[in-house]
């Protein structure tokens, strides 16, 4: 393990983890909002927001899949040291992290079952930036409509929402920004 992997976690873990957890929950409850999430300094190419999400939601019982550019020895060591999460292949992942193109195809991830819809994968998608422009969102937690800059594959998000109560949930991270797209959210073109 590289010694750099030992740094970059929460300095005040209980407080920062609680703040990060609240930011994730607010983002999930209000799709299309962009939350700030602080406290983590993961190794590149992970964003601070993605690092904070991992520190908050992952533990030794969490199967995590790393896709594309984020699957580096340094990132693997950092995650192992700070969370103890098991690094697995796609079909066994509770969480999957990476850029959109590396996370595809979405059909490879568990979407839950009728008895256990919570056994679906949550994808943590690293984005260049997050803005309140682009796709039009409607559904629970949105008063009328919201807008969010999503990856350009609207059909994938529409197919996912059509499976509700099954389906994938998405967390989008960029810098210190975090947004969410739960499976219950309907997505229309830009």
PDB file of C-alpha atoms in Angstrom:
ATOM      1  CA  UNK A   1       0.000   0.000   0.000  1.00  0.00           C
ATOM      2  CA  UNK A   2       1.305   3.426  -0.920  1.00  0.00           C
ATOM      3  CA  UNK A   3       1.665   5.837   2.009  1.00  0.00           C
ATOM      4  CA  UNK A   4      -0.360   8.507   0.145  1.00  0.00           C
ATOM      5  CA  UNK A   5      -3.390   6.237   0.519  1.00  0.00           C
ATOM      6  CA  UNK A   6      -3.283   6.804   4.286  1.00  0.00           C
ATOM      7  CA  UNK A   7      -4.226  10.488   3.959  1.00  0.00           C
ATOM      8  CA  UNK A   8      -7.250  12.323   2.599  1.00  0.00           C
ATOM      9  CA  UNK A   9      -9.961  10.894   4.831  1.00  0.00           C
ATOM     10  CA  UNK A  10     -12.293  12.916   7.038  1.00  0.00           C
ATOM     11  CA  UNK A  11     -10.333  14.929   9.632  1.00  0.00           C
ATOM     12  CA  UNK A  12     -13.293  14.952  12.045  1.00  0.00           C
ATOM     13  CA  UNK A  13     -14.921  11.726  10.896  1.00  0.00           C
ATOM     14  CA  UNK A  14     -18.160  11.689  12.942  1.00  0.00           C
ATOM     15  CA  UNK A  15     -19.060  15.287  12.109  1.00  0.00           C
ATOM     16  CA  UNK A  16     -17.956  15.253   8.467  1.00  0.00           C
ATOM     17  CA  UNK A  17     -19.586  11.880   7.793  1.00  0.00           C
ATOM     18  CA  UNK A  18     -22.860  13.152   9.278  1.00  0.00           C
ATOM     19  CA  UNK A  19     -22.731  16.298   7.139  1.00  0.00           C
ATOM     20  CA  UNK A  20     -21.914  14.276   4.024  1.00  0.00           C
ATOM     21  CA  UNK A  21     -24.710  11.788   4.764  1.00  0.00           C
ATOM     22  CA  UNK A  22     -27.198  14.649   5.099  1.00  0.00           C
ATOM     23  CA  UNK A  23     -26.018  16.104   1.773  1.00  0.00           C
ATOM     24  CA  UNK A  24     -26.535  12.728   0.058  1.00  0.00           C
ATOM     25  CA  UNK A  25     -29.997  12.340   1.613  1.00  0.00           C
ATOM     26  CA  UNK A  26     -31.024  15.900   0.621  1.00  0.00           C
ATOM     27  CA  UNK A  27     -29.835  15.268  -2.944  1.00  0.00           C
ATOM     28  CA  UNK A  28     -31.801  11.997  -3.125  1.00  0.00           C
ATOM     29  CA  UNK A  29     -34.920  13.610  -1.619  1.00  0.00           C
ATOM     30  CA  UNK A  30     -34.801  16.577  -4.019  1.00  0.00           C
ATOM     31  CA  UNK A  31     -33.642  15.309  -7.420  1.00  0.00           C
ATOM     32  CA  UNK A  32     -32.018  17.994  -9.524  1.00  0.00           C
ATOM     33  CA  UNK A  33     -30.637  19.997  -6.613  1.00  0.00           C
ATOM     34  CA  UNK A  34     -26.882  20.379  -6.354  1.00  0.00           C
ATOM     35  CA  UNK A  35     -25.401  19.963  -2.894  1.00  0.00           C
ATOM     36  CA  UNK A  36     -21.897  20.817  -1.705  1.00  0.00           C
ATOM     37  CA  UNK A  37     -20.089  17.944  -0.020  1.00  0.00           C
ATOM     38  CA  UNK A  38     -16.784  18.507   1.766  1.00  0.00           C
ATOM     39  CA  UNK A  39     -14.191  16.813   3.904  1.00  0.00           C
ATOM     40  CA  UNK A  40     -12.488  14.258   1.679  1.00  0.00           C
ATOM     41  CA  UNK A  41      -9.261  14.632  -0.280  1.00  0.00           C
ATOM     42  CA  UNK A  42      -9.057  11.427  -2.305  1.00  0.00           C
ATOM     43  CA  UNK A  43      -6.307  10.689  -4.807  1.00  0.00           C
ATOM     44  CA  UNK A  44      -6.831  11.766  -8.410  1.00  0.00           C
ATOM     45  CA  UNK A  45      -8.822  11.212 -10.496  1.00  0.00           C
ATOM     46  CA  UNK A  46     -11.530  10.980  -7.794  1.00  0.00           C
ATOM     47  CA  UNK A  47     -13.393  14.185  -7.038  1.00  0.00           C
ATOM     48  CA  UNK A  48     -13.652  15.333  -3.410  1.00  0.00           C
ATOM     49  CA  UNK A  49     -17.419  14.761  -3.636  1.00  0.00           C
ATOM     50  CA  UNK A  50     -16.984  11.152  -4.787  1.00  0.00           C
ATOM     51  CA  UNK A  51     -14.441  10.587  -2.020  1.00  0.00           C
ATOM     52  CA  UNK A  52     -16.845  11.956   0.603  1.00  0.00           C
ATOM     53  CA  UNK A  53     -19.651   9.742  -0.721  1.00  0.00           C
ATOM     54  CA  UNK A  54     -17.404   6.666  -0.474  1.00  0.00           C
ATOM     55  CA  UNK A  55     -16.239   7.562   3.045  1.00  0.00           C
ATOM     56  CA  UNK A  56     -19.862   8.013   4.095  1.00  0.00           C
ATOM     57  CA  UNK A  57     -21.655   5.114   2.413  1.00  0.00           C
ATOM     58  CA  UNK A  58     -19.028   2.368   2.148  1.00  0.00           C
ATOM     59  CA  UNK A  59     -17.745  -0.012   4.795  1.00  0.00           C
ATOM     60  CA  UNK A  60     -16.292  -3.560   4.864  1.00  0.00           C
ATOM     61  CA  UNK A  61     -19.739  -4.986   4.000  1.00  0.00           C
ATOM     62  CA  UNK A  62     -20.072  -2.839   0.846  1.00  0.00           C
ATOM     63  CA  UNK A  63     -19.285  -4.398  -2.551  1.00  0.00           C
ATOM     64  CA  UNK A  64     -17.877  -1.615  -4.764  1.00  0.00           C
ATOM     65  CA  UNK A  65     -17.058  -1.702  -8.475  1.00  0.00           C
ATOM     66  CA  UNK A  66     -14.514   0.755  -9.923  1.00  0.00           C
ATOM     67  CA  UNK A  67     -14.828   1.553 -13.628  1.00  0.00           C
ATOM     68  CA  UNK A  68     -12.463   3.118 -16.118  1.00  0.00           C
ATOM     69  CA  UNK A  69     -10.070   5.871 -15.073  1.00  0.00           C
ATOM     70  CA  UNK A  70     -10.901   5.636 -11.353  1.00  0.00           C
ATOM     71  CA  UNK A  71      -9.708   2.030 -11.158  1.00  0.00           C
ATOM     72  CA  UNK A  72      -6.090   2.776 -10.213  1.00  0.00           C
ATOM     73  CA  UNK A  73      -3.839   1.196  -7.583  1.00  0.00           C
ATOM     74  CA  UNK A  74      -3.800   4.469  -5.606  1.00  0.00           C
ATOM     75  CA  UNK A  75      -7.610   4.759  -5.584  1.00  0.00           C
ATOM     76  CA  UNK A  76      -7.956   1.074  -4.669  1.00  0.00           C
ATOM     77  CA  UNK A  77      -5.503   1.477  -1.766  1.00  0.00           C
ATOM     78  CA  UNK A  78      -7.255   4.664  -0.565  1.00  0.00           C
ATOM     79  CA  UNK A  79     -10.687   3.001  -0.590  1.00  0.00           C
ATOM     80  CA  UNK A  80      -9.382  -0.147   1.089  1.00  0.00           C
ATOM     81  CA  UNK A  81      -7.645   1.802   3.859  1.00  0.00           C
ATOM     82  CA  UNK A  82     -10.408   4.331   4.546  1.00  0.00           C
ATOM     83  CA  UNK A  83     -13.537   2.201   4.062  1.00  0.00           C
ATOM     84  CA  UNK A  84     -12.539  -1.466   3.882  1.00  0.00           C
ATOM     85  CA  UNK A  85     -15.059  -1.879   1.030  1.00  0.00           C
ATOM     86  CA  UNK A  86     -14.758  -5.043  -1.047  1.00  0.00           C
ATOM     87  CA  UNK A  87     -13.761  -4.327  -4.640  1.00  0.00           C
ATOM     88  CA  UNK A  88     -15.874  -6.553  -6.909  1.00  0.00           C
ATOM     89  CA  UNK A  89     -17.056  -6.986 -10.494  1.00  0.00           C
ATOM     90  CA  UNK A  90     -20.229  -5.295 -11.828  1.00  0.00           C
ATOM     91  CA  UNK A  91     -22.893  -7.938 -11.148  1.00  0.00           C
ATOM     92  CA  UNK A  92     -22.020  -8.067  -7.428  1.00  0.00           C
ATOM     93  CA  UNK A  93     -21.743  -4.300  -6.828  1.00  0.00           C
ATOM     94  CA  UNK A  94     -23.858  -2.365  -4.357  1.00  0.00           C
ATOM     95  CA  UNK A  95     -22.083   0.790  -5.561  1.00  0.00           C
ATOM     96  CA  UNK A  96     -20.285   1.424  -8.845  1.00  0.00           C
ATOM     97  CA  UNK A  97     -18.014   4.420  -9.414  1.00  0.00           C
ATOM     98  CA  UNK A  98     -16.574   5.906 -12.575  1.00  0.00           C
ATOM     99  CA  UNK A  99     -17.213   8.092 -15.602  1.00  0.00           C
ATOM    100  CA  UNK A 100     -20.485   7.436 -17.443  1.00  0.00           C
ATOM    101  CA  UNK A 101     -18.966   5.688 -20.470  1.00  0.00           C
ATOM    102  CA  UNK A 102     -16.975   3.283 -18.280  1.00  0.00           C
ATOM    103  CA  UNK A 103     -20.041   2.347 -16.201  1.00  0.00           C
ATOM    104  CA  UNK A 104     -22.001   1.139 -19.233  1.00  0.00           C
ATOM    105  CA  UNK A 105     -23.831  -1.109 -19.958  1.00  0.00           C
ATOM    106  CA  UNK A 106     -26.362  -0.458 -17.200  1.00  0.00           C
ATOM    107  CA  UNK A 107     -27.975  -3.866 -17.743  1.00  0.00           C
ATOM    108  CA  UNK A 108     -24.958  -5.462 -15.995  1.00  0.00           C
ATOM    109  CA  UNK A 109     -25.989  -4.118 -12.556  1.00  0.00           C
ATOM    110  CA  UNK A 110     -28.561  -5.534 -10.135  1.00  0.00           C
ATOM    111  CA  UNK A 111     -31.862  -3.613 -10.161  1.00  0.00           C
ATOM    112  CA  UNK A 112     -33.316  -5.276  -7.056  1.00  0.00           C
ATOM    113  CA  UNK A 113     -36.135  -7.793  -6.853  1.00  0.00           C
ATOM    114  CA  UNK A 114     -39.860  -7.487  -6.149  1.00  0.00           C
ATOM    115  CA  UNK A 115     -39.199  -8.646  -2.573  1.00  0.00           C
ATOM    116  CA  UNK A 116     -36.027  -6.572  -2.122  1.00  0.00           C
ATOM    117  CA  UNK A 117     -35.993  -3.526  -4.420  1.00  0.00           C
ATOM    118  CA  UNK A 118     -33.270  -2.015  -2.204  1.00  0.00           C
ATOM    119  CA  UNK A 119     -30.799  -4.608  -3.485  1.00  0.00           C
ATOM    120  CA  UNK A 120     -30.087  -2.485  -6.549  1.00  0.00           C
ATOM    121  CA  UNK A 121     -26.815  -0.826  -7.439  1.00  0.00           C
ATOM    122  CA  UNK A 122     -26.235   2.882  -6.906  1.00  0.00           C
ATOM    123  CA  UNK A 123     -23.977   4.355  -9.584  1.00  0.00           C
ATOM    124  CA  UNK A 124     -21.656   7.206  -8.558  1.00  0.00           C
ATOM    125  CA  UNK A 125     -21.005   8.978 -11.848  1.00  0.00           C
ATOM    126  CA  UNK A 126     -18.010  11.315 -12.059  1.00  0.00           C
ATOM    127  CA  UNK A 127     -18.912  14.307 -14.243  1.00  0.00           C
ATOM    128  CA  UNK A 128     -16.907  17.218 -15.650  1.00  0.00           C
ATOM    129  CA  UNK A 129     -19.450  19.596 -14.088  1.00  0.00           C
ATOM    130  CA  UNK A 130     -22.977  19.736 -12.701  1.00  0.00           C
ATOM    131  CA  UNK A 131     -25.405  22.513 -13.625  1.00  0.00           C
ATOM    132  CA  UNK A 132     -29.126  23.223 -13.385  1.00  0.00           C
ATOM    133  CA  UNK A 133     -29.479  22.929 -17.152  1.00  0.00           C
ATOM    134  CA  UNK A 134     -30.224  20.102 -19.522  1.00  0.00           C
ATOM    135  CA  UNK A 135     -32.576  17.225 -18.813  1.00  0.00           C
ATOM    136  CA  UNK A 136     -36.017  18.021 -17.408  1.00  0.00           C
ATOM    137  CA  UNK A 137     -36.828  16.052 -14.243  1.00  0.00           C
ATOM    138  CA  UNK A 138     -40.230  15.354 -12.687  1.00  0.00           C
ATOM    139  CA  UNK A 139     -41.421  13.086  -9.928  1.00  0.00           C
ATOM    140  CA  UNK A 140     -41.274  12.697  -6.145  1.00  0.00           C
ATOM    141  CA  UNK A 141     -39.376  15.472  -4.384  1.00  0.00           C
ATOM    142  CA  UNK A 142     -39.755  17.919  -7.287  1.00  0.00           C
ATOM    143  CA  UNK A 143     -42.497  20.571  -6.937  1.00  0.00           C
ATOM    144  CA  UNK A 144     -42.987  21.099 -10.688  1.00  0.00           C
ATOM    145  CA  UNK A 145     -39.848  20.414 -12.706  1.00  0.00           C
ATOM    146  CA  UNK A 146     -36.098  20.556 -12.192  1.00  0.00           C
ATOM    147  CA  UNK A 147     -33.196  20.600 -14.632  1.00  0.00           C
ATOM    148  CA  UNK A 148     -29.866  18.815 -14.328  1.00  0.00           C
ATOM    149  CA  UNK A 149     -26.904  18.290 -16.648  1.00  0.00           C
ATOM    150  CA  UNK A 150     -26.969  14.521 -17.110  1.00  0.00           C
ATOM    151  CA  UNK A 151     -24.935  12.283 -19.392  1.00  0.00           C
ATOM    152  CA  UNK A 152     -26.423  12.434 -22.922  1.00  0.00           C
ATOM    153  CA  UNK A 153     -28.165   9.028 -22.753  1.00  0.00           C
ATOM    154  CA  UNK A 154     -31.773  10.096 -21.947  1.00  0.00           C
ATOM    155  CA  UNK A 155     -33.178   6.752 -23.107  1.00  0.00           C
ATOM    156  CA  UNK A 156     -31.161   4.890 -20.455  1.00  0.00           C
ATOM    157  CA  UNK A 157     -32.617   7.063 -17.683  1.00  0.00           C
ATOM    158  CA  UNK A 158     -36.124   6.693 -19.107  1.00  0.00           C
ATOM    159  CA  UNK A 159     -35.819   2.891 -19.272  1.00  0.00           C
ATOM    160  CA  UNK A 160     -34.518   2.891 -15.710  1.00  0.00           C
ATOM    161  CA  UNK A 161     -37.469   4.965 -14.389  1.00  0.00           C
ATOM    162  CA  UNK A 162     -39.933   2.688 -16.233  1.00  0.00           C
ATOM    163  CA  UNK A 163     -38.746  -0.246 -14.075  1.00  0.00           C
ATOM    164  CA  UNK A 164     -39.789   1.469 -10.811  1.00  0.00           C
ATOM    165  CA  UNK A 165     -39.908   0.240  -8.021  1.00  0.00           C
ATOM    166  CA  UNK A 166     -36.919  -1.647  -9.390  1.00  0.00           C
ATOM    167  CA  UNK A 167     -34.016   0.123 -11.058  1.00  0.00           C
ATOM    168  CA  UNK A 168     -30.738   1.864 -10.421  1.00  0.00           C
ATOM    169  CA  UNK A 169     -30.149   5.026  -8.413  1.00  0.00           C
ATOM    170  CA  UNK A 170     -27.567   7.603  -9.517  1.00  0.00           C
ATOM    171  CA  UNK A 171     -25.317  10.016  -7.650  1.00  0.00           C
ATOM    172  CA  UNK A 172     -23.460  12.525  -9.831  1.00  0.00           C
ATOM    173  CA  UNK A 173     -20.245  14.086  -8.513  1.00  0.00           C
ATOM    174  CA  UNK A 174     -18.024  16.877  -9.786  1.00  0.00           C
ATOM    175  CA  UNK A 175     -15.487  18.724  -7.655  1.00  0.00           C
ATOM    176  CA  UNK A 176     -17.350  19.346  -4.385  1.00  0.00           C
ATOM    177  CA  UNK A 177     -20.772  19.120  -6.092  1.00  0.00           C
ATOM    178  CA  UNK A 178     -23.245  16.281  -5.679  1.00  0.00           C
ATOM    179  CA  UNK A 179     -26.629  15.654  -7.325  1.00  0.00           C
ATOM    180  CA  UNK A 180     -28.888  12.614  -7.375  1.00  0.00           C
ATOM    181  CA  UNK A 181     -31.321  10.898  -9.696  1.00  0.00           C
ATOM    182  CA  UNK A 182     -33.375   8.260  -7.867  1.00  0.00           C
ATOM    183  CA  UNK A 183     -35.083   5.566  -9.924  1.00  0.00           C
ATOM    184  CA  UNK A 184     -38.471   7.212  -9.245  1.00  0.00           C
ATOM    185  CA  UNK A 185     -37.505  10.362 -11.195  1.00  0.00           C
ATOM    186  CA  UNK A 186     -38.790  10.757 -14.736  1.00  0.00           C
ATOM    187  CA  UNK A 187     -36.366  12.264 -17.257  1.00  0.00           C
ATOM    188  CA  UNK A 188     -37.228  14.125 -20.452  1.00  0.00           C
ATOM    189  CA  UNK A 189     -34.921  15.457 -23.163  1.00  0.00           C
ATOM    190  CA  UNK A 190     -32.960  18.652 -22.917  1.00  0.00           C
TER     191      UNK A 190
END
